Amino acid sequence: MNPFLNTPIEYLKGVGPARGELLKKELQIFTFNDLLFHFPYRHIDRSKTYKINEIGADMPYIQIKGILSNLRTVGPIGQQRLVAELHDGTGTIELVWFQGHKWVKEALKPSKVYLVFGKPSEFNGSYSIIHPNMDDPDDIETKKYLHIMPLYSVTEKMRARGLDSRVMMKLVNTLLLDTRFSVEENLPEPLCVQQKLMNRQHALQSIHFPQNVTELANAEYRLKFEEFFFIQLRLLRFKMKRTQLVNGIKLEYIGKLFNAFYNDCLPFELTNAQKKVIKEIRIDVKKGIQMNRLVQGDVGSGKTVVALMSMLMAIDNGYQACMMAPTEILATQHLETVTHLLKKLPVTVKLLRGATGAKERRIIHEQLESGELDILIGTHALIESKVKFKNLGMAIIDEQHRFGVEQRSKLWQKNKFPPHVLVMTATPIPRTLAMTLYGDLDTSVIDEMPAGRKPIQTLMRYDSSRLAIFGFLKNEIAKGRQVYIVYPLIEESETLTFKNLVEGYESICKEFPEPKYQVSILHGRLKAKEKAFEMNRFVKGETQIMVATTVIEVGVNIPNASVMVIESAQKFGLSQLHQLRGRVGRGADQSYCILMSDMKLTTEAKQRLKAMCETNDGFKIAEMDLKLRGPGELEGTAQSGILDLKIADLAKDTNILVLARQTAQEVLNEDPELKLEQNKLLAYHYALYRKTAKWGRIS
Ligand code: ADP
Ligand code: MG
């Protein structure tokens, strides 16, 4: 890299030690290069100037020109603000500053003409602009920016000390105009030509100060492509290394157990999708290369049996298998399902969880090390270092989004050779996210539901129709069905929401009195034993209603439960609502999901609930969730550094991502080690990138 760009930021003209400190603290801008990569969050068109009497409500950012007067500080000490008036002969508008008055007051001159830029707001029929940009119309620099001006994000602290977007713009400009400024290309020229990419230096200049909108679009495209390209190069190299270098366990035989299970134990015909995925796994595990496969399948699509049959492949070849679930309830349920399905076969299955006693634990450890135990099911307890397998051949991670990257990678260290890893997720992930989060994994999709399922009917109801809903629930219970009532208790420790749950439970108990009705309650404050007890009563059908928090969210399978009422549904994210809804609709009966809310809903909340009513398709819902909330908010993705994208947007830039991945693959196909002359620059920048990128290990 050009050493000039590594210069500490305080040495830039206009920065100095004080602003330098501020830039480091507030925006993590340490060097010239960091400033260069502090891209504007948007640009605004300043080519038109409005008259004050043309200003109307709901106008976006606009520019006006007028004379400044009546500059004064008002308000009590501690809440002071600076106000001024601007008039242009057609009218007057008020300008207001809450922060950084001192700086603004010093800089502004009364009776002078200013170009003012900002978003007008209306109060009692008159307009004002809060924190306007103030420019001298004769300033040559200002003229240069007038067409398309960048806006930079700054923090409140920065603004209070006079370091606003406007100053940031000047600093970037100073940097770009320096004669020593230059940026190296980091993509091979043929690639740039083929993909019609703007060269890097030009793009980095234009992303700040474009001449016109086309130039801005081209610069954005180039930088987004570059960002995706390096991520994908990394992921694909990861994958290549794994498939070329890592010695995998070869599961050669389809043996007795697998066949016996398929022929004699399966209680149903596999769906074609299940068969397809099992075949994909089968092909992987006999190659002698470690499998790393993600199985995506909507809730209820039948992932458990796919996991089970994969474990049998390992056992048939003399290896052990394990299955990891995010909660004790789920692990217990898996144990029951697996034990039940395997009851005719000579396979030893055990459960290990936090609550497992010392004696039982010792036995499990011994049996694992001797190889006596075939399948171990459990929670996080499985990856404690004390747990040693004789020869782990297959590790299943169910509902993976609850597991951190770190925890997953621990599984690898359990053997001389890494076991095959099957990651199962019921949270459908939008394609772009999957490609980025799991870009080094192979993916299988179970895109078909077992036959005979009726789509769940989802309805939106306001609190006012509660009575009618109770009536409906009574009808369903009379038919022998069971009901979930879910409360949003996001922070389990939060006393207020907990109170809501308890009150809800009490009012349900009143409405559905014993002995005719039995009501269970389940929440995070209960001890594991109590949880299991309540859950069991519901599973066995001893209680008809389960009042619960989101602890029932993942995986729990009770086919007889056909109604779910979600209280304050507006407080849940889309993917979470979909997860919850997946608890019903698992049997042959018509199932219902009722989304309760009060009348005061934000537009976004309304959109979310409406989407839930319109589709049962988890992938569509995931796409919509990504669009509404952005990738950072999606469950389980926040901790991954990969999603700290500077410019590209996983919700909007799908096409660029697909192209970047494809291009990266082509480059690696031709030159896996990046050794060719034409890829020299690329290799250099790739090494740089690997060093600097925040990069959570993915699997
Ligand atoms: P998930 O994919 O959400 O983990 P499960 O594996 O728990 O789904 O399966 C949901 C229900 O569907 C279970 O009761 C299971 O026995 C049943 N099931 C799975 N596959 C089939 C199939 N091919 N035909 C009929 N029922 C099936
Ligand atoms: Mg499951």
XYZ file of C-alpha atoms and ligand atoms in Angstrom:
727
model
C 0.000 0.000 0.000
C 1.095 3.536 -0.671
C 2.827 4.500 2.620
C 1.247 7.929 2.408
C -2.121 6.353 3.174
C -0.736 4.847 6.365
C 0.028 8.288 7.788
C -1.621 8.843 11.189
C -4.757 10.904 10.762
C -3.608 13.820 12.948
C -1.062 14.755 10.279
C -3.723 15.589 7.734
C -4.038 19.346 7.209
C -7.040 20.514 9.213
C -6.980 17.645 11.707
C -4.281 18.035 14.368
C -4.069 16.279 17.734
C -7.484 17.208 19.178
C -9.571 16.311 16.131
C -7.282 13.356 15.574
C -8.211 11.964 18.981
C -11.865 12.553 18.257
C -11.704 10.765 14.899
C -9.945 7.791 16.472
C -12.310 7.530 19.406
C -15.564 8.190 17.655
C -15.110 6.655 14.219
C -12.016 4.446 14.558
C -10.300 6.544 11.912
C -6.597 6.153 12.661
C -4.953 6.719 9.295
C -5.492 8.552 6.023
C -6.633 5.253 4.601
C -9.332 4.893 7.258
C -10.651 8.315 6.314
C -10.645 7.354 2.651
C -12.801 4.351 3.538
C -15.220 6.354 5.628
C -17.708 6.490 2.791
C -20.551 8.992 2.718
C -23.827 7.441 3.823
C -25.562 9.330 1.053
C -25.190 12.119 -1.454
C -27.458 15.032 -2.030
C -28.191 17.044 -5.086
C -27.519 20.710 -4.475
C -27.913 21.933 -7.991
C -31.274 23.593 -7.276
C -31.895 26.499 -4.898
C -35.424 27.016 -3.539
C -37.136 30.230 -2.519
C -38.345 30.320 1.074
C -41.963 30.755 0.000
C -41.716 27.562 -2.080
C -40.999 25.461 0.994
C -43.723 22.973 1.802
C -44.304 20.256 4.342
C -42.691 16.856 3.613
C -39.911 18.357 1.518
C -36.663 16.396 1.543
C -33.297 18.095 1.979
C -33.296 21.389 0.119
C -31.044 24.324 -0.477
C -31.999 27.979 0.030
C -30.031 31.215 -0.189
C -30.565 34.259 2.024
C -29.301 36.800 4.534
C -28.575 35.724 8.110
C -29.888 37.788 11.013
C -30.900 37.725 14.654
C -28.324 35.137 15.715
C -28.852 34.434 19.415
C -28.696 31.839 22.166
C -32.007 30.985 23.836
C -33.305 28.593 26.488
C -32.305 27.870 30.080
C -28.734 26.934 30.935
C -28.064 23.323 30.100
C -30.733 23.264 27.412
C -29.557 26.152 25.360
C -29.863 26.296 21.649
C -28.662 28.686 19.022
C -31.258 30.218 16.697
C -31.071 32.572 13.736
C -33.275 33.793 10.924
C -32.675 33.643 7.230
C -34.622 35.761 4.729
C -34.506 35.889 0.974
C -37.155 38.477 0.086
C -39.894 35.858 -0.297
C -40.023 34.894 3.389
C -38.176 34.032 6.567
C -37.127 30.696 7.997
C -35.690 29.844 11.385
C -32.382 28.002 11.773
C -31.700 26.022 14.928
C -28.637 24.365 16.467
C -28.798 22.232 19.581
C -25.212 21.101 19.503
C -21.929 22.833 18.911
C -23.335 26.380 19.283
C -20.004 27.784 20.258
C -18.403 26.737 17.003
C -21.327 27.709 14.859
C -21.695 31.101 16.516
C -18.046 31.904 16.005
C -18.123 30.889 12.369
C -21.305 32.702 11.270
C -21.508 36.375 10.412
C -24.816 38.258 10.689
C -25.999 40.191 7.585
C -24.024 37.899 5.327
C -25.484 35.842 2.478
C -25.448 32.086 3.057
C -26.303 28.994 1.098
C -28.260 26.953 3.597
C -28.879 23.282 3.228
C -31.055 21.005 5.327
C -34.402 19.377 5.840
C -37.204 21.830 6.625
C -39.658 20.949 9.363
C -42.957 22.627 10.099
C -44.200 23.818 13.460
C -47.364 25.890 13.870
C -47.339 26.951 10.233
C -43.786 28.231 10.155
C -40.713 26.417 8.958
C -37.346 25.825 10.485
C -34.219 23.846 9.673
C -32.372 22.049 12.422
C -28.606 21.745 12.128
C -28.428 23.243 8.650
C -25.283 23.241 6.559
C -24.070 26.805 6.136
C -21.947 27.670 3.143
C -20.482 30.844 1.748
C -21.820 30.997 -1.832
C -18.600 32.675 -2.991
C -16.413 29.968 -1.518
C -14.709 28.256 -4.432
C -14.645 24.951 -2.634
C -18.364 25.140 -2.045
C -18.966 25.699 -5.735
C -17.076 22.558 -6.548
C -19.347 20.416 -4.351
C -22.505 22.076 -5.408
C -23.821 19.401 -7.685
C -23.595 16.274 -5.649
C -22.524 16.673 -2.063
C -21.522 13.791 0.207
C -23.001 13.450 3.686
C -20.871 11.735 6.311
C -22.030 10.130 9.499
C -20.573 11.809 12.570
C -21.349 11.257 16.234
C -22.970 13.724 18.607
C -19.667 14.213 20.375
C -18.047 15.173 17.102
C -20.787 17.592 16.205
C -20.600 19.194 19.636
C -16.963 19.937 18.932
C -17.498 21.357 15.503
C -16.512 18.269 13.551
C -19.600 17.779 11.405
C -20.303 16.238 8.028
C -19.247 19.424 6.339
C -15.826 19.389 7.983
C -15.435 15.700 7.205
C -16.078 16.534 3.571
C -13.329 19.143 3.618
C -10.909 16.715 5.225
C -11.584 14.067 2.609
C -11.161 16.670 -0.070
C -7.802 17.717 1.380
C -6.717 14.095 1.321
C -7.788 13.468 -2.250
C -6.133 16.660 -3.526
C -2.763 15.870 -1.950
C -0.177 15.272 -4.663
C 1.011 12.159 -2.850
C -2.427 10.591 -2.922
C -2.668 7.465 -5.027
C -4.370 4.115 -4.653
C -3.238 0.796 -6.045
C -5.498 -1.412 -8.085
C -6.209 -4.720 -6.330
C -8.068 -6.659 -8.996
C -6.441 -8.166 -12.104
C -6.852 -5.995 -15.144
C -8.537 -8.615 -17.350
C -11.116 -9.060 -14.609
C -11.790 -5.328 -14.412
C -12.162 -5.166 -18.166
C -14.402 -8.188 -18.315
C -16.655 -6.969 -15.489
C -16.511 -3.349 -16.704
C -15.244 -2.154 -13.351
C -14.110 1.398 -12.768
C -10.468 1.498 -11.684
C -9.930 1.585 -7.961
C -8.478 5.036 -7.535
C -11.185 6.597 -9.652
C -13.846 4.710 -7.697
C -12.479 5.825 -4.335
C -12.442 9.427 -5.492
C -15.895 9.284 -7.022
C -17.497 7.585 -4.052
C -16.807 10.816 -2.186
C -17.063 13.451 -4.911
C -18.823 12.144 -8.006
C -19.294 14.403 -11.020
C -22.751 13.004 -11.656
C -25.050 10.186 -10.625
C -23.741 7.741 -13.220
C -20.229 8.146 -11.947
C -21.463 7.597 -8.412
C -23.308 4.443 -9.430
C -20.237 3.070 -11.195
C -18.037 3.815 -8.216
C -20.471 2.109 -5.867
C -20.691 -0.896 -8.119
C -16.928 -1.264 -8.295
C -16.467 -0.986 -4.529
C -19.298 -3.364 -3.729
C -17.939 -5.886 -6.182
C -14.501 -5.618 -4.624
C -15.895 -6.063 -1.135
C -17.858 -9.180 -2.035
C -15.051 -10.518 -4.192
C -12.500 -10.666 -1.387
C -14.962 -12.235 1.024
C -15.841 -14.881 -1.515
C -12.225 -15.480 -2.446
C -11.549 -16.182 1.198
C -14.527 -18.488 1.627
C -13.836 -20.400 -1.549
C -10.177 -20.833 -0.644
C -11.277 -22.121 2.734
C -13.470 -24.623 1.022
C -10.802 -25.657 -1.485
C -8.249 -26.174 1.251
C -10.677 -28.260 3.197
C -11.484 -30.451 0.262
C -7.882 -30.802 -0.877
C -5.836 -30.954 2.260
C -7.953 -32.100 5.140
C -8.008 -35.826 5.429
C -11.566 -36.887 5.937
C -13.057 -40.025 7.316
C -14.127 -42.393 4.614
C -17.535 -43.894 5.279
C -17.494 -46.497 2.554
C -20.323 -48.838 3.305
C -24.010 -48.457 3.357
C -24.416 -51.088 5.960
C -26.795 -53.193 7.927
C -28.123 -50.539 10.262
C -28.896 -48.009 7.588
C -30.724 -50.560 5.472
C -32.516 -52.138 8.406
C -33.681 -48.730 9.504
C -34.839 -47.773 6.050
C -36.683 -51.023 5.465
C -38.093 -51.838 8.893
C -38.107 -48.814 11.178
C -39.141 -45.778 9.180
C -42.726 -44.966 10.142
C -43.357 -43.088 6.905
C -42.192 -42.790 3.332
C -39.372 -40.239 2.981
C -40.213 -37.204 0.910
C -38.288 -36.800 -2.314
C -36.514 -33.835 -0.792
C -35.364 -35.913 2.166
C -34.141 -38.646 -0.182
C -32.273 -36.109 -2.289
C -30.495 -34.632 0.730
C -29.579 -38.049 2.151
C -28.095 -38.917 -1.215
C -26.037 -35.715 -1.214
C -24.704 -36.563 2.220
C -23.988 -40.129 1.166
C -21.905 -38.939 -1.784
C -19.955 -36.574 0.480
C -19.025 -39.016 3.196
C -17.607 -41.734 1.005
C -15.137 -39.407 -0.700
C -12.590 -39.410 2.117
C -12.923 -35.643 2.360
C -14.425 -34.000 5.385
C -18.030 -33.071 4.793
C -19.198 -29.659 5.865
C -22.770 -29.385 4.829
C -25.574 -27.079 5.721
C -29.054 -28.551 5.537
C -31.749 -25.940 5.306
C -35.303 -27.013 5.743
C -38.306 -25.168 6.960
C -39.749 -26.074 10.341
C -41.480 -29.435 10.117
C -39.773 -30.469 6.884
C -38.309 -33.530 8.614
C -34.662 -32.804 9.289
C -34.393 -35.103 12.305
C -34.728 -38.295 10.329
C -32.148 -37.048 7.828
C -29.790 -36.466 10.748
C -30.511 -39.896 12.125
C -29.808 -41.663 8.864
C -26.565 -39.726 8.491
C -25.516 -40.889 11.942
C -26.247 -44.468 10.944
C -23.854 -44.104 8.004
C -21.093 -43.403 10.516
C -22.047 -46.203 12.877
C -22.236 -48.715 10.032
C -18.602 -47.941 9.341
C -17.444 -48.352 12.923
C -17.603 -44.715 13.959
C -19.569 -42.794 16.549
C -21.938 -39.898 16.038
C -23.165 -36.991 18.065
C -26.017 -34.572 17.823
C -25.970 -31.181 19.432
C -29.053 -29.107 20.194
C -29.320 -25.593 21.570
C -31.615 -26.310 24.530
C -32.106 -29.127 27.009
C -35.719 -29.506 26.034
C -34.747 -30.053 22.443
C -31.901 -32.388 23.272
C -34.278 -34.435 25.411
C -36.813 -34.533 22.646
C -34.170 -35.645 20.162
C -33.149 -38.404 22.537
C -36.727 -39.588 22.755
C -37.276 -39.449 18.997
C -34.018 -41.171 18.191
C -34.389 -43.853 20.856
C -37.920 -44.509 19.711
C -37.017 -44.762 16.035
C -34.033 -47.015 16.761
C -35.708 -49.249 19.304
C -35.492 -52.336 17.076
C -31.805 -51.800 16.293
C -28.671 -52.538 18.337
C -27.570 -48.931 18.668
C -26.632 -47.347 22.004
C -27.882 -43.796 22.475
C -27.320 -41.535 25.476
C -28.053 -37.994 26.554
C -25.536 -35.647 28.082
C -26.655 -32.321 29.443
C -25.827 -29.812 32.130
C -28.017 -31.609 34.638
C -26.483 -35.036 34.067
C -25.190 -36.333 37.399
C -21.551 -37.111 38.082
C -21.989 -40.870 38.114
C -23.976 -41.039 34.887
C -21.512 -38.636 33.345
C -18.575 -40.870 34.228
C -20.275 -43.841 32.649
C -20.953 -41.860 29.502
C -17.338 -40.720 29.307
C -16.101 -44.281 29.680
C -18.484 -45.674 27.108
C -17.555 -42.918 24.695
C -13.859 -43.636 24.989
C -14.279 -47.378 24.741
C -16.524 -47.009 21.724
C -19.428 -48.730 23.417
C -21.644 -45.699 22.961
C -22.756 -45.108 19.382
C -24.720 -41.889 19.571
C -24.387 -39.078 22.061
C -27.054 -36.414 22.112
C -26.720 -33.256 24.107
C -26.427 -29.548 24.515
C -23.297 -27.450 24.820
C -22.151 -30.055 27.338
C -21.075 -32.124 24.326
C -18.207 -29.868 23.442
C -16.583 -29.678 26.832
C -13.016 -30.829 26.541
C -13.611 -33.696 28.976
C -15.898 -35.336 26.449
C -13.703 -37.587 24.327
C -14.926 -39.910 21.644
C -13.127 -43.031 20.565
C -13.764 -42.161 16.960
C -16.310 -39.504 16.164
C -17.358 -39.814 12.540
C -20.386 -37.583 12.251
C -21.368 -34.467 14.166
C -24.846 -33.065 13.721
C -25.550 -29.524 14.827
C -29.259 -28.890 15.012
C -30.822 -25.444 14.793
C -27.359 -24.092 14.368
C -28.181 -20.419 14.610
C -28.063 -20.672 18.377
C -24.499 -21.885 18.344
C -21.613 -19.500 18.120
C -18.896 -19.898 15.576
C -16.411 -20.807 18.300
C -18.506 -23.606 19.677
C -18.911 -25.157 16.293
C -15.215 -25.168 15.540
C -14.519 -26.990 18.818
C -16.152 -30.064 17.409
C -13.334 -30.375 14.939
C -10.765 -30.778 17.614
C -12.331 -33.922 18.984
C -10.520 -36.266 16.624
C -7.330 -36.916 14.787
C -9.394 -36.504 11.660
C -12.193 -33.983 11.753
C -15.614 -35.604 11.772
C -18.111 -34.942 9.041
C -20.227 -32.002 10.056
C -23.861 -31.550 9.239
C -25.350 -28.242 10.234
C -29.127 -28.178 10.273
C -31.056 -24.987 10.317
C -34.743 -24.294 10.318
C -34.176 -20.595 9.986
C -34.254 -20.228 6.275
C -31.533 -17.822 5.389
C -31.787 -15.555 2.388
C -29.567 -16.731 -0.399
C -27.135 -13.842 -0.082
C -26.685 -14.401 3.614
C -26.176 -18.109 3.166
C -23.581 -17.424 0.512
C -21.743 -15.092 2.843
C -22.189 -16.752 6.209
C -21.840 -20.291 4.961
C -20.026 -19.644 1.718
C -17.507 -22.349 2.532
C -20.135 -24.970 3.260
C -22.026 -27.080 0.795
C -25.729 -26.612 1.049
C -28.680 -28.935 0.818
C -32.251 -27.800 0.937
C -35.264 -29.821 2.058
C -37.752 -27.915 -0.005
C -40.771 -30.120 0.400
C -43.086 -30.842 3.308
C -44.258 -34.337 4.248
C -47.498 -35.154 2.469
C -50.836 -34.462 4.073
C -49.898 -31.280 5.896
C -52.459 -28.531 5.683
C -51.006 -25.035 5.435
C -51.334 -23.128 8.708
C -53.940 -20.382 8.654
C -52.577 -17.183 10.109
C -54.828 -14.375 11.321
C -54.252 -10.933 12.770
C -56.494 -9.859 15.645
C -56.648 -6.854 17.937
C -56.868 -7.170 21.697
C -60.500 -6.103 21.461
C -61.528 -9.466 19.992
C -60.049 -11.469 22.843
C -63.399 -12.900 23.920
C -64.131 -14.290 20.494
C -60.690 -15.868 20.486
C -61.231 -17.557 23.820
C -64.421 -19.014 22.363
C -62.491 -20.305 19.380
C -59.845 -21.872 21.620
C -62.533 -23.650 23.645
C -63.959 -25.092 20.437
C -60.588 -26.373 19.330
C -59.833 -27.871 22.733
C -63.235 -29.563 22.653
C -62.077 -31.263 19.456
C -59.114 -32.635 21.392
C -56.511 -30.153 20.233
C -53.876 -28.344 22.249
C -53.037 -24.651 22.299
C -49.913 -22.551 22.750
C -50.141 -19.002 24.051
C -46.843 -17.214 23.631
C -45.687 -14.036 25.341
C -42.797 -11.900 24.209
C -40.307 -12.148 27.001
C -37.231 -11.195 25.153
C -35.196 -10.339 28.222
C -36.107 -13.160 30.529
C -34.934 -11.229 33.535
C -37.021 -8.186 32.815
C -39.465 -7.945 35.653
C -42.155 -6.062 33.805
C -42.508 -8.462 30.908
C -42.351 -11.317 33.349
C -45.296 -9.783 35.153
C -47.176 -9.707 31.838
C -46.622 -13.405 31.424
C -47.784 -14.248 34.917
C -50.839 -12.018 34.588
C -51.584 -13.588 31.247
C -51.279 -17.012 32.813
C -53.626 -16.073 35.640
C -56.250 -14.657 33.316
C -56.051 -17.766 31.148
C -56.486 -19.954 34.228
C -59.583 -17.935 35.103
C -61.001 -18.195 31.621
C -60.131 -21.898 31.346
C -60.823 -23.201 34.868
C -59.813 -26.545 36.339
C -60.712 -29.334 36.357
C -62.093 -29.075 32.836
C -58.935 -27.397 31.613
C -55.319 -27.788 32.609
C -52.826 -25.058 31.858
C -49.030 -25.350 31.727
C -46.600 -22.497 32.063
C -43.050 -22.454 30.744
C -40.424 -19.731 30.979
C -36.730 -19.172 31.465
C -36.951 -18.595 35.205
C -38.028 -22.166 35.850
C -35.404 -24.702 36.803
C -34.544 -27.291 34.189
C -36.479 -29.938 36.131
C -39.587 -27.792 36.370
C -39.380 -26.949 32.687
C -39.108 -30.584 31.751
C -42.037 -31.404 34.027
C -44.315 -28.783 32.476
C -43.210 -29.629 28.988
C -43.841 -33.301 29.577
C -47.343 -32.710 30.849
C -48.105 -30.871 27.647
C -46.388 -33.430 25.421
C -48.421 -36.199 27.039
C -51.630 -34.244 26.529
C -52.285 -33.824 30.251
C -52.581 -30.084 29.796
C -54.436 -28.478 26.921
C -52.905 -25.044 27.080
C -49.276 -24.083 27.238
C -48.600 -20.494 28.268
C -44.986 -19.850 27.434
C -42.241 -17.522 26.427
C -40.086 -18.090 23.408
C -38.329 -20.995 25.111
C -40.634 -23.197 23.066
C -39.369 -21.545 19.931
C -37.088 -24.096 18.435
C -37.673 -27.644 17.400
C -40.288 -28.807 19.893
C -42.555 -31.257 18.171
C -46.110 -31.828 19.387
C -48.308 -32.820 16.457
C -51.514 -32.514 18.461
C -50.960 -28.821 19.173
C -52.847 -27.032 16.455
C -53.378 -23.472 17.639
C -50.840 -20.856 18.534
C -51.790 -17.467 19.907
C -48.938 -14.972 19.898
C -49.456 -12.066 22.286
C -48.031 -8.640 21.370
C -46.990 -10.165 18.093
C -45.676 -6.804 16.905
C -42.776 -7.182 19.313
C -41.353 -10.184 17.487
C -39.179 -10.196 14.421
C -40.445 -11.955 11.323
C -38.112 -14.921 11.480
C -38.956 -15.447 15.109
C -42.674 -15.370 14.376
C -42.135 -17.926 11.681
C -40.146 -20.137 14.024
C -42.872 -19.946 16.611
C -45.591 -20.673 14.130
C -43.703 -23.775 13.084
C -44.604 -25.390 16.398
C -48.106 -25.937 15.061
C -49.147 -27.486 11.782
C -47.198 -30.655 12.477
C -50.111 -33.023 12.518
C -52.940 -33.802 10.133
C -55.381 -31.242 11.618
C -55.976 -27.750 10.297
C -53.752 -25.466 12.363
C -54.058 -21.802 13.235
C -51.733 -19.046 14.260
C -53.348 -15.955 15.751
C -51.260 -12.813 15.954
C -52.529 -10.526 18.705
C -51.649 -6.858 18.855
C -53.044 -3.553 19.978
C -54.274 -1.015 17.438
C -51.205 1.210 17.614
C -48.900 -0.411 15.129
C -46.012 1.126 13.247
C -46.111 0.739 9.480
C -43.244 -1.691 9.682
C -44.960 -3.817 12.312
C -48.097 -3.905 10.221
C -46.064 -5.028 7.211
C -44.509 -7.786 9.254
C -47.776 -9.145 10.573
C -49.384 -8.900 7.164
C -46.517 -10.826 5.619
C -47.038 -13.566 8.179
C -50.687 -13.836 7.228
C -49.886 -13.984 3.536
C -47.211 -16.646 3.366
C -46.017 -19.821 5.060
C -42.856 -19.884 3.000
C -39.896 -19.518 5.332
C -37.565 -18.392 2.576
C -39.856 -15.581 1.503
C -40.153 -14.522 5.112
C -36.410 -14.567 5.596
C -35.913 -12.378 2.515
C -38.450 -9.931 3.803
C -36.886 -9.915 7.245
C -33.550 -9.086 5.710
C -35.089 -6.195 3.795
C -36.966 -4.823 6.781
C -34.307 -5.180 9.415
C -30.969 -5.459 7.682
C -28.547 -8.347 8.128
C -26.986 -7.099 11.358
C -30.228 -7.602 13.195
C -30.883 -11.134 12.080
C -30.602 -13.643 14.798
C -27.251 -15.259 15.178
C -25.558 -13.223 12.506
C -24.564 -10.200 14.524
C -21.477 -11.792 15.995
C -20.061 -12.603 12.629
C -17.510 -10.083 11.425
C -18.265 -11.014 7.850
C -21.384 -8.970 7.930
C -19.559 -5.770 8.730
C -19.847 -4.681 5.163
C -18.603 -1.206 4.331
C -20.654 -0.546 1.280
C -22.317 -3.642 -0.110
C -25.809 -4.490 1.091
C -26.843 -8.115 1.451
C -30.493 -7.257 1.020
C -30.092 -5.263 -2.168
C -26.930 -6.330 -3.908
C -27.694 -9.968 -4.608
C -26.693 -9.733 -8.252
C -23.315 -8.234 -7.502
C -22.693 -10.893 -4.873
C -23.529 -13.725 -7.229
C -21.265 -12.272 -9.873
C -18.420 -11.675 -7.428
C -18.621 -15.234 -6.134
C -18.673 -16.640 -9.634
C -15.725 -14.502 -10.645
C -13.741 -15.489 -7.560
C -14.435 -19.135 -8.352
C -13.210 -18.663 -11.922
C -10.002 -17.043 -10.731
C -9.369 -19.908 -8.295
C -10.189 -22.582 -10.850
C -7.453 -21.230 -13.064
C -5.014 -20.384 -10.304
C -5.844 -22.030 -6.949
C -2.774 -20.709 -5.156
C -2.852 -17.260 -6.798
C 0.627 -17.784 -8.195
C 0.208 -16.649 -11.793
C 1.821 -13.387 -12.864
C -1.551 -11.815 -13.685
C -2.762 -12.486 -10.131
C 0.280 -11.105 -8.360
C -1.407 -7.922 -7.234
C -4.469 -9.847 -6.239
C -2.419 -12.248 -4.108
C -0.733 -9.328 -2.411
C -3.995 -7.603 -1.591
C -5.623 -10.841 -0.580
C -2.881 -11.393 1.985
C -3.429 -7.847 3.258
C -7.136 -8.421 3.437
C -6.724 -11.646 5.384
C -4.643 -9.848 7.919
C -7.004 -6.964 8.448
C -10.480 -8.412 7.997
C -12.431 -9.146 11.129
C -13.166 -12.686 10.426
C -15.084 -15.053 12.617
C -14.238 -18.613 11.752
C -17.302 -19.987 10.159
C -17.413 -23.609 10.922
P -37.818 -30.310 11.562
O -37.332 -30.247 10.158
O -38.549 -29.067 11.945
O -36.743 -30.699 12.535
P -38.902 -32.842 12.330
O -37.762 -33.651 11.910
O -39.092 -32.586 13.780
O -38.911 -31.454 11.559
O -40.211 -33.491 11.718
C -41.493 -32.960 11.952
C -42.533 -34.053 11.986
O -42.705 -34.604 10.698
C -42.156 -35.206 12.898
O -43.301 -35.612 13.596
C -41.703 -36.290 11.941
O -41.910 -37.564 12.451
C -42.572 -36.017 10.732
N -41.995 -36.429 9.449
C -40.707 -36.270 9.055
N -40.537 -36.737 7.801
C -41.736 -37.212 7.403
C -42.208 -37.817 6.189
N -41.403 -38.041 5.160
N -43.511 -38.139 6.137
C -44.332 -37.922 7.177
N -43.961 -37.356 8.331
C -42.671 -37.008 8.451
Mg -35.809 -30.049 14.200
